[in-house]
PDB file of C-alpha atoms in Angstrom:
ATOM      1  CA  MET A   1    -103.036 -21.181  -4.269  1.00 57.00           C
ATOM      2  CA  MET A   2    -102.866 -18.773  -7.161  1.00 59.00           C
ATOM      3  CA  TYR A   3    -101.298 -16.115  -4.930  1.00 55.00           C
ATOM      4  CA  HIS A   4     -98.746 -18.603  -3.663  1.00 57.00           C
ATOM      5  CA  GLY A   5     -97.842 -19.486  -7.272  1.00 59.00           C
ATOM      6  CA  VAL A   6     -97.293 -15.820  -8.152  1.00 57.00           C
ATOM      7  CA  LEU A   7     -94.988 -15.367  -5.172  1.00 62.00           C
ATOM      8  CA  GLN A   8     -92.970 -18.416  -6.144  1.00 68.00           C
ATOM      9  CA  GLU A   9     -92.646 -17.167  -9.721  1.00 67.00           C
ATOM     10  CA  ARG A  10     -91.482 -13.770  -8.509  1.00 67.00           C
ATOM     11  CA  SER A  11     -88.958 -15.443  -6.232  1.00 70.00           C
ATOM     12  CA  GLU A  12     -87.554 -17.461  -9.125  1.00 68.00           C
ATOM     13  CA  ILE A  13     -87.302 -14.338 -11.292  1.00 68.00           C
ATOM     14  CA  LYS A  14     -85.524 -12.511  -8.462  1.00 65.00           C
ATOM     15  CA  ASN A  15     -83.073 -15.384  -8.018  1.00 68.00           C
ATOM     16  CA  LYS A  16     -82.318 -15.373 -11.745  1.00 68.00           C
ATOM     17  CA  LEU A  17     -81.750 -11.623 -11.661  1.00 65.00           C
ATOM     18  CA  ASP A  18     -79.444 -12.016  -8.650  1.00 65.00           C
ATOM     19  CA  ASP A  19     -77.511 -14.731 -10.475  1.00 67.00           C
ATOM     20  CA  GLN A  20     -77.166 -12.522 -13.548  1.00 69.00           C
ATOM     21  CA  ILE A  21     -76.015  -9.603 -11.398  1.00 71.00           C
ATOM     22  CA  GLU A  22     -73.439 -11.857  -9.691  1.00 74.00           C
ATOM     23  CA  GLU A  23     -72.243 -13.145 -13.041  1.00 71.00           C
ATOM     24  CA  SER A  24     -71.954  -9.564 -14.273  1.00 70.00           C
ATOM     25  CA  ARG A  25     -69.887  -8.654 -11.215  1.00 75.00           C
ATOM     26  CA  ASP A  26     -67.616 -11.656 -11.733  1.00 68.00           C
ATOM     27  CA  LEU A  27     -67.205 -10.689 -15.370  1.00 70.00           C
ATOM     28  CA  LYS A  28     -66.254  -7.117 -14.404  1.00 70.00           C
ATOM     29  CA  VAL A  29     -63.715  -8.429 -11.894  1.00 66.00           C
ATOM     30  CA  LYS A  30     -62.224 -10.726 -14.518  1.00 70.00           C
ATOM     31  CA  ILE A  31     -62.036  -7.838 -16.990  1.00 69.00           C
ATOM     32  CA  LYS A  32     -60.261  -5.663 -14.400  1.00 72.00           C
ATOM     33  CA  VAL A  33     -57.822  -8.463 -13.575  1.00 65.00           C
ATOM     34  CA  SER A  34     -57.171  -8.980 -17.274  1.00 70.00           C
ATOM     35  CA  GLU A  35     -56.554  -5.267 -17.807  1.00 71.00           C
ATOM     36  CA  LYS A  36     -54.206  -5.201 -14.809  1.00 71.00           C
ATOM     37  CA  ASN A  37     -52.333  -8.216 -16.147  1.00 70.00           C
ATOM     38  CA  GLN A  38     -52.028  -6.540 -19.531  1.00 73.00           C
ATOM     39  CA  VAL A  39     -50.576  -3.445 -17.857  1.00 69.00           C
ATOM     40  CA  LEU A  40     -48.078  -5.583 -15.924  1.00 71.00           C
ATOM     41  CA  ILE A  41     -47.128  -7.506 -19.058  1.00 70.00           C
ATOM     42  CA  GLN A  42     -46.625  -4.263 -20.966  1.00 76.00           C
ATOM     43  CA  LYS A  43     -44.501  -2.918 -18.113  1.00 75.00           C
ATOM     44  CA  ASP A  44     -42.379  -6.075 -18.163  1.00 68.00           C
ATOM     45  CA  LEU A  45     -41.964  -5.725 -21.927  1.00 70.00           C
ATOM     46  CA  ASP A  46     -40.917  -2.088 -21.529  1.00 75.00           C
ATOM     47  CA  ASP A  47     -38.430  -3.051 -18.803  1.00 74.00           C
ATOM     48  CA  LEU A  48     -36.982  -5.788 -20.998  1.00 70.00           C
ATOM     49  CA  LYS A  49     -36.643  -3.343 -23.872  1.00 74.00           C
ATOM     50  CA  GLN A  50     -34.874  -0.813 -21.641  1.00 76.00           C
ATOM     51  CA  ASP A  51     -32.559  -3.523 -20.274  1.00 68.00           C
ATOM     52  CA  LYS A  52     -31.710  -4.611 -23.804  1.00 69.00           C
ATOM     53  CA  GLU A  53     -30.987  -1.029 -24.869  1.00 73.00           C
ATOM     54  CA  ARG A  54     -28.862  -0.484 -21.753  1.00 74.00           C
ATOM     55  CA  ILE A  55     -26.896  -3.688 -22.375  1.00 71.00           C
ATOM     56  CA  VAL A  56     -26.282  -2.686 -25.993  1.00 67.00           C
ATOM     57  CA  PHE A  57     -25.158   0.790 -24.866  1.00 67.00           C
ATOM     58  CA  ASP A  58     -22.863  -0.654 -22.178  1.00 69.00           C
ATOM     59  CA  ASP A  59     -21.344  -3.022 -24.736  1.00 67.00           C
ATOM     60  CA  GLN A  60     -20.728  -0.123 -27.102  1.00 71.00           C
ATOM     61  CA  VAL A  61     -19.102   1.903 -24.308  1.00 67.00           C
ATOM     62  CA  GLU A  62     -16.897  -1.069 -23.352  1.00 75.00           C
ATOM     63  CA  VAL A  63     -15.838  -1.577 -26.967  1.00 66.00           C
ATOM     64  CA  SER A  64     -15.043   2.129 -27.226  1.00 67.00           C
ATOM     65  CA  ARG A  65     -12.929   1.957 -24.053  1.00 76.00           C
ATOM     66  CA  ASP A  66     -11.063  -1.092 -25.336  1.00 70.00           C
ATOM     67  CA  LEU A  67     -10.323   0.668 -28.607  1.00 64.00           C
ATOM     68  CA  LYS A  68      -9.084   3.784 -26.795  1.00 69.00           C
ATOM     69  CA  LEU A  69      -6.867   1.639 -24.551  1.00 69.00           C
ATOM     70  CA  LYS A  70      -5.424  -0.194 -27.559  1.00 61.00           C
ATOM     71  CA  PHE A  71      -4.687   3.098 -29.324  1.00 56.00           C
ATOM     72  CA  LYS A  72      -3.128   4.479 -26.145  1.00 65.00           C
ATOM     73  CA  ASN A  73      -0.893   1.422 -25.740  1.00 60.00           C
ATOM     74  CA  LEU A  74       0.028   1.630 -29.418  1.00 57.00           C
ATOM     75  CA  GLU A  75       0.964   5.296 -29.022  1.00 62.00           C
ATOM     76  CA  LYS A  76       3.056   4.467 -25.934  1.00 60.00           C
ATOM     77  CA  ASN A  77       4.910   1.741 -27.809  1.00 57.00           C
ATOM     78  CA  GLN A  78       5.573   4.097 -30.709  1.00 63.00           C
ATOM     79  CA  VAL A  79       6.879   6.787 -28.349  1.00 58.00           C
ATOM     80  CA  LEU A  80       9.030   4.204 -26.558  1.00 59.00           C
ATOM     81  CA  LEU A  81      10.599   3.056 -29.824  1.00 61.00           C
ATOM     82  CA  LEU A  82      11.196   6.664 -30.864  1.00 63.00           C
ATOM     83  CA  LEU A  83      12.843   7.492 -27.538  1.00 62.00           C
ATOM     84  CA  MET A  84      15.062   4.424 -27.724  1.00 62.00           C
ATOM     85  CA  LEU A  85      16.150   5.483 -31.208  1.00 61.00           C
ATOM     86  CA  MET A  86      16.823   9.025 -29.951  1.00 62.00           C
ATOM     87  CA  ALA A  87      18.852   7.652 -27.056  1.00 57.00           C
ATOM     88  CA  PHE A  88      21.081   5.674 -29.423  1.00 53.00           C
ATOM     89  CA  LEU A  89      21.526   8.689 -31.695  1.00 52.00           C
ATOM     90  CA  ILE A  90      22.165  11.267 -28.969  1.00 51.00           C
ATOM     91  CA  ILE A  91      24.438   9.391 -26.544  1.00 49.00           C
ATOM     92  CA  PRO A  92      27.992   9.094 -27.933  1.00 48.00           C
ATOM     93  CA  ALA A  93      29.387   5.593 -28.239  1.00 41.00           C
ATOM     94  CA  GLN A  94      32.292   6.307 -25.875  1.00 44.00           C
ATOM     95  CA  VAL A  95      29.899   7.420 -23.112  1.00 52.00           C
ATOM     96  CA  ALA A  96      27.543   4.445 -23.158  1.00 64.00           C
ATOM     97  CA  ALA A  97      25.233   4.579 -20.150  1.00 80.00           C
ATOM     98  CA  LYS A  98      24.635   1.460 -18.103  1.00 89.00           C
ATOM     99  CA  GLY A  99      21.426   0.419 -16.428  1.00 92.00           C
ATOM    100  CA  TRP A 100      21.389  -1.172 -12.984  1.00 94.00           C
ATOM    101  CA  THR A 101      18.459  -3.080 -11.517  1.00 95.00           C
ATOM    102  CA  VAL A 102      18.724  -2.240  -7.825  1.00 96.00           C
ATOM    103  CA  GLY A 103      19.114  -5.454  -5.848  1.00 95.00           C
ATOM    104  CA  GLY A 104      19.490  -7.570  -8.978  1.00 94.00           C
ATOM    105  CA  ASN A 105      16.920 -10.352  -9.170  1.00 93.00           C
ATOM    106  CA  HIS A 106      15.707  -9.523  -5.651  1.00 94.00           C
ATOM    107  CA  GLY A 107      14.697  -5.974  -6.547  1.00 95.00           C
ATOM    108  CA  TRP A 108      13.934  -3.233  -4.019  1.00 97.00           C
ATOM    109  CA  THR A 109      12.798  -5.241  -1.001  1.00 95.00           C
ATOM    110  CA  THR A 110      13.590  -6.283   2.552  1.00 94.00           C
ATOM    111  CA  ASN A 111      16.149  -8.870   3.709  1.00 92.00           C
ATOM    112  CA  LEU A 112      18.859  -7.565   1.387  1.00 95.00           C
ATOM    113  CA  ASN A 113      21.968  -5.537   2.216  1.00 96.00           C
ATOM    114  CA  TYR A 114      22.146  -2.856  -0.470  1.00 97.00           C
ATOM    115  CA  THR A 115      25.502  -1.606   0.799  1.00 94.00           C
ATOM    116  CA  HIS A 116      26.996  -5.002  -0.056  1.00 95.00           C
ATOM    117  CA  TRP A 117      25.124  -5.042  -3.358  1.00 96.00           C
ATOM    118  CA  ALA A 118      26.603  -1.687  -4.428  1.00 95.00           C
ATOM    119  CA  GLU A 119      30.128  -1.956  -2.982  1.00 93.00           C
ATOM    120  CA  ASN A 120      31.683  -3.788  -5.970  1.00 91.00           C
ATOM    121  CA  LYS A 121      29.942  -1.641  -8.565  1.00 94.00           C
ATOM    122  CA  THR A 122      31.076   1.608 -10.146  1.00 94.00           C
ATOM    123  CA  PHE A 123      28.355   4.067 -11.072  1.00 95.00           C
ATOM    124  CA  PHE A 124      29.155   6.689 -13.690  1.00 95.00           C
ATOM    125  CA  ARG A 125      27.347   9.813 -14.720  1.00 93.00           C
ATOM    126  CA  ASN A 126      24.569   9.052 -17.245  1.00 91.00           C
ATOM    127  CA  ASP A 127      23.990   5.586 -15.782  1.00 94.00           C
ATOM    128  CA  TRP A 128      20.520   4.890 -14.479  1.00 93.00           C
ATOM    129  CA  LEU A 129      18.892   2.838 -11.731  1.00 95.00           C
ATOM    130  CA  MET A 130      15.812   0.656 -12.084  1.00 95.00           C
ATOM    131  CA  PHE A 131      13.827   0.194  -8.866  1.00 96.00           C
ATOM    132  CA  VAL A 132      11.468  -2.807  -8.945  1.00 95.00           C
ATOM    133  CA  TYR A 133       9.274  -3.178  -5.860  1.00 95.00           C
ATOM    134  CA  ASP A 134       5.861  -3.964  -4.393  1.00 93.00           C
ATOM    135  CA  SER A 135       4.090  -0.615  -4.717  1.00 91.00           C
ATOM    136  CA  ASN A 136       1.470  -1.682  -2.154  1.00 92.00           C
ATOM    137  CA  LYS A 137       4.149  -1.655   0.557  1.00 93.00           C
ATOM    138  CA  LEU A 138       7.331   0.082  -0.539  1.00 95.00           C
ATOM    139  CA  ASN A 139       8.256   3.200  -2.475  1.00 95.00           C
ATOM    140  CA  VAL A 140      11.376   5.171  -3.432  1.00 96.00           C
ATOM    141  CA  LEU A 141      12.433   8.384  -1.704  1.00 96.00           C
ATOM    142  CA  GLU A 142      15.510  10.442  -2.494  1.00 96.00           C
ATOM    143  CA  VAL A 143      16.835  12.076   0.670  1.00 97.00           C
ATOM    144  CA  ASN A 144      19.936  13.846   1.945  1.00 96.00           C
ATOM    145  CA  LYS A 145      22.737  12.112   3.834  1.00 96.00           C
ATOM    146  CA  ASP A 146      21.425  12.946   7.304  1.00 96.00           C
ATOM    147  CA  ASP A 147      17.913  11.667   6.540  1.00 96.00           C
ATOM    148  CA  TYR A 148      19.461   8.579   4.939  1.00 97.00           C
ATOM    149  CA  GLN A 149      21.373   7.760   8.118  1.00 96.00           C
ATOM    150  CA  ARG A 150      18.330   8.411  10.335  1.00 96.00           C
ATOM    151  CA  CYS A 151      15.781   6.786   7.986  1.00 96.00           C
ATOM    152  CA  ARG A 152      13.829  10.038   8.053  1.00 96.00           C
ATOM    153  CA  GLU A 153      11.129  10.114   5.364  1.00 93.00           C
ATOM    154  CA  VAL A 154       9.120  13.211   6.325  1.00 92.00           C
ATOM    155  CA  ASP A 155      10.601  15.707   3.861  1.00 91.00           C
ATOM    156  CA  PRO A 156      12.301  13.866   0.966  1.00 95.00           C
ATOM    157  CA  ILE A 157      14.068  15.648  -1.864  1.00 93.00           C
ATOM    158  CA  ARG A 158      11.942  13.688  -4.279  1.00 92.00           C
ATOM    159  CA  SER A 159       9.593  10.726  -4.003  1.00 91.00           C
ATOM    160  CA  TRP A 160       8.130   8.027  -6.222  1.00 90.00           C
ATOM    161  CA  LYS A 161       5.038   6.667  -4.470  1.00 87.00           C
ATOM    162  CA  LYS A 162       2.660   5.944  -7.334  1.00 84.00           C
ATOM    163  CA  GLY A 163       2.681   3.613 -10.301  1.00 81.00           C
ATOM    164  CA  ALA A 164       3.194  -0.081 -10.912  1.00 83.00           C
ATOM    165  CA  GLY A 165       6.354  -0.481  -8.825  1.00 89.00           C
ATOM    166  CA  ARG A 166       8.948   0.156 -11.560  1.00 90.00           C
ATOM    167  CA  LYS A 167      10.891   3.421 -11.528  1.00 91.00           C
ATOM    168  CA  LEU A 168      13.850   4.608 -13.572  1.00 90.00           C
ATOM    169  CA  VAL A 169      16.168   7.191 -12.009  1.00 93.00           C
ATOM    170  CA  GLY A 170      18.938   8.716 -14.083  1.00 92.00           C
ATOM    171  CA  LEU A 171      22.312   9.462 -12.491  1.00 93.00           C
ATOM    172  CA  ASN A 172      23.196  12.674 -14.305  1.00 90.00           C
ATOM    173  CA  ILE A 173      25.127  14.396 -11.537  1.00 91.00           C
ATOM    174  CA  THR A 174      28.539  13.538 -10.150  1.00 94.00           C
ATOM    175  CA  LYS A 175      27.636  13.254  -6.475  1.00 95.00           C
ATOM    176  CA  THR A 176      26.403  10.754  -3.911  1.00 96.00           C
ATOM    177  CA  CYS A 177      22.692  10.069  -4.118  1.00 96.00           C
ATOM    178  CA  TYR A 178      20.762   8.588  -1.209  1.00 97.00           C
ATOM    179  CA  PHE A 179      17.611   6.504  -1.585  1.00 97.00           C
ATOM    180  CA  ILE A 180      15.352   4.918   1.037  1.00 97.00           C
ATOM    181  CA  SER A 181      11.913   3.322   1.166  1.00 96.00           C
ATOM    182  CA  GLY A 182       9.168   4.979   3.166  1.00 93.00           C
ATOM    183  CA  ASN A 183       6.574   3.270   5.371  1.00 93.00           C
ATOM    184  CA  SER A 184       9.369   2.484   7.883  1.00 93.00           C
ATOM    185  CA  TYR A 185      10.976  -0.110   5.572  1.00 96.00           C
ATOM    186  CA  CYS A 186      14.206   1.881   5.692  1.00 96.00           C
ATOM    187  CA  TYR A 187      14.696   0.532   9.226  1.00 96.00           C
ATOM    188  CA  GLU A 188      14.623  -2.966   7.703  1.00 95.00           C
ATOM    189  CA  GLY A 189      17.535  -2.109   5.418  1.00 95.00           C
ATOM    190  CA  VAL A 190      15.708  -0.875   2.315  1.00 97.00           C
ATOM    191  CA  LYS A 191      18.180   1.963   1.669  1.00 97.00           C
ATOM    192  CA  LEU A 192      20.880   2.625  -0.908  1.00 97.00           C
ATOM    193  CA  SER A 193      23.654   5.172  -1.353  1.00 97.00           C
ATOM    194  CA  VAL A 194      25.208   5.557  -4.788  1.00 96.00           C
ATOM    195  CA  SER A 195      28.457   7.417  -5.428  1.00 95.00           C
ATOM    196  CA  VAL A 196      28.246   8.717  -8.994  1.00 95.00           C
ATOM    197  CA  GLN A 197      31.588   9.279 -10.717  1.00 94.00           C
ATOM    198  CA  ASP A 198      32.395  11.387 -13.741  1.00 91.00           C
ATOM    199  CA  PRO A 199      33.834   9.156 -16.502  1.00 84.00           C
ATOM    200  CA  ALA A 200      35.826  12.040 -17.989  1.00 64.00           C
ATOM    201  CA  PRO A 201      36.938  15.532 -16.903  1.00 61.00           C
ATOM    202  CA  SER A 202      34.116  17.982 -17.359  1.00 50.00           C
ATOM    203  CA  ASN A 203      33.728  21.674 -16.591  1.00 46.00           C
ATOM    204  CA  SER A 204      29.959  21.533 -16.773  1.00 45.00           C
ATOM    205  CA  ALA A 205      29.372  19.196 -13.859  1.00 42.00           C
ATOM    206  CA  GLY A 206      27.432  20.993 -11.159  1.00 43.00           C
ATOM    207  CA  GLN A 207      26.002  20.009  -7.816  1.00 42.00           C
ATOM    208  CA  LEU A 208      22.208  19.969  -7.926  1.00 44.00           C
ATOM    209  CA  LYS A 209      19.832  19.236  -5.103  1.00 42.00           C
ATOM    210  CA  TRP A 210      18.638  15.950  -6.595  1.00 46.00           C
ATOM    211  CA  CYS A 211      19.844  13.497  -9.225  1.00 47.00           C
ATOM    212  CA  LEU A 212      17.921  14.765 -12.232  1.00 44.00           C
ATOM    213  CA  SER A 213      16.801  12.139 -14.715  1.00 44.00           C
ATOM    214  CA  THR A 214      17.418  12.794 -18.405  1.00 50.00           C
ATOM    215  CA  PRO A 215      14.323  13.539 -20.530  1.00 48.00           C
ATOM    216  CA  VAL A 216      14.616  10.094 -22.068  1.00 51.00           C
ATOM    217  CA  VAL A 217      14.740   8.370 -18.685  1.00 52.00           C
ATOM    218  CA  LEU A 218      11.875  10.483 -17.357  1.00 51.00           C
ATOM    219  CA  LEU A 219       9.646   9.566 -20.281  1.00 52.00           C
ATOM    220  CA  LEU A 220      10.640   5.912 -20.069  1.00 54.00           C
ATOM    221  CA  SER A 221       9.759   5.979 -16.381  1.00 53.00           C
ATOM    222  CA  PHE A 222       6.348   7.447 -17.268  1.00 50.00           C
ATOM    223  CA  LEU A 223       5.754   4.746 -19.863  1.00 51.00           C
ATOM    224  CA  LEU A 224       6.641   2.027 -17.359  1.00 53.00           C
ATOM    225  CA  SER A 225       4.233   3.438 -14.732  1.00 53.00           C
TER     226      SER A 225
END
């Protein structure tokens, strides 16, 4: 009986030790899980901090871009006003240039006969043409007479294919200028010939290859792009 009691006591002690060992293991697991959670939480905090810094930086960059754009637009407006003033000072009153919006309210587009539009108009040297069009479809090409008649757009004298669809072309030369739209729209009637006349006798009029815009018109065209 005594021996049996000793065995039972040892068994109870062993069970207690096993329970303590199991509790110790559970505690270690909990500690590891806690440490892992702390690492994850710290990582999330670091990510949030980086996101905040990136957002602040992006906002600063955007503000800087907006300021640069505003200054650029302001500079353009100042240049435009200066050029307009120069144009009034340089061009004599008796040779006042006239601006023509090609196609009138319709602009540079299909379903309009530009021969009829131009036939009752007289274009003088120093006048200028404003082409207004959908730049996603049409453009403006200056070509020679043969290419104008054939709607050939492969090798234009000069082309305006970029920008916002508003182009100024000065008529500085006494000659006939030919304009078409590329992308095959010439076949749909998007073509114009302009006979430029000299308002007064001049010995300096020369025949150039293309109708050169004046510096003022060129810069205005750039500002409108």
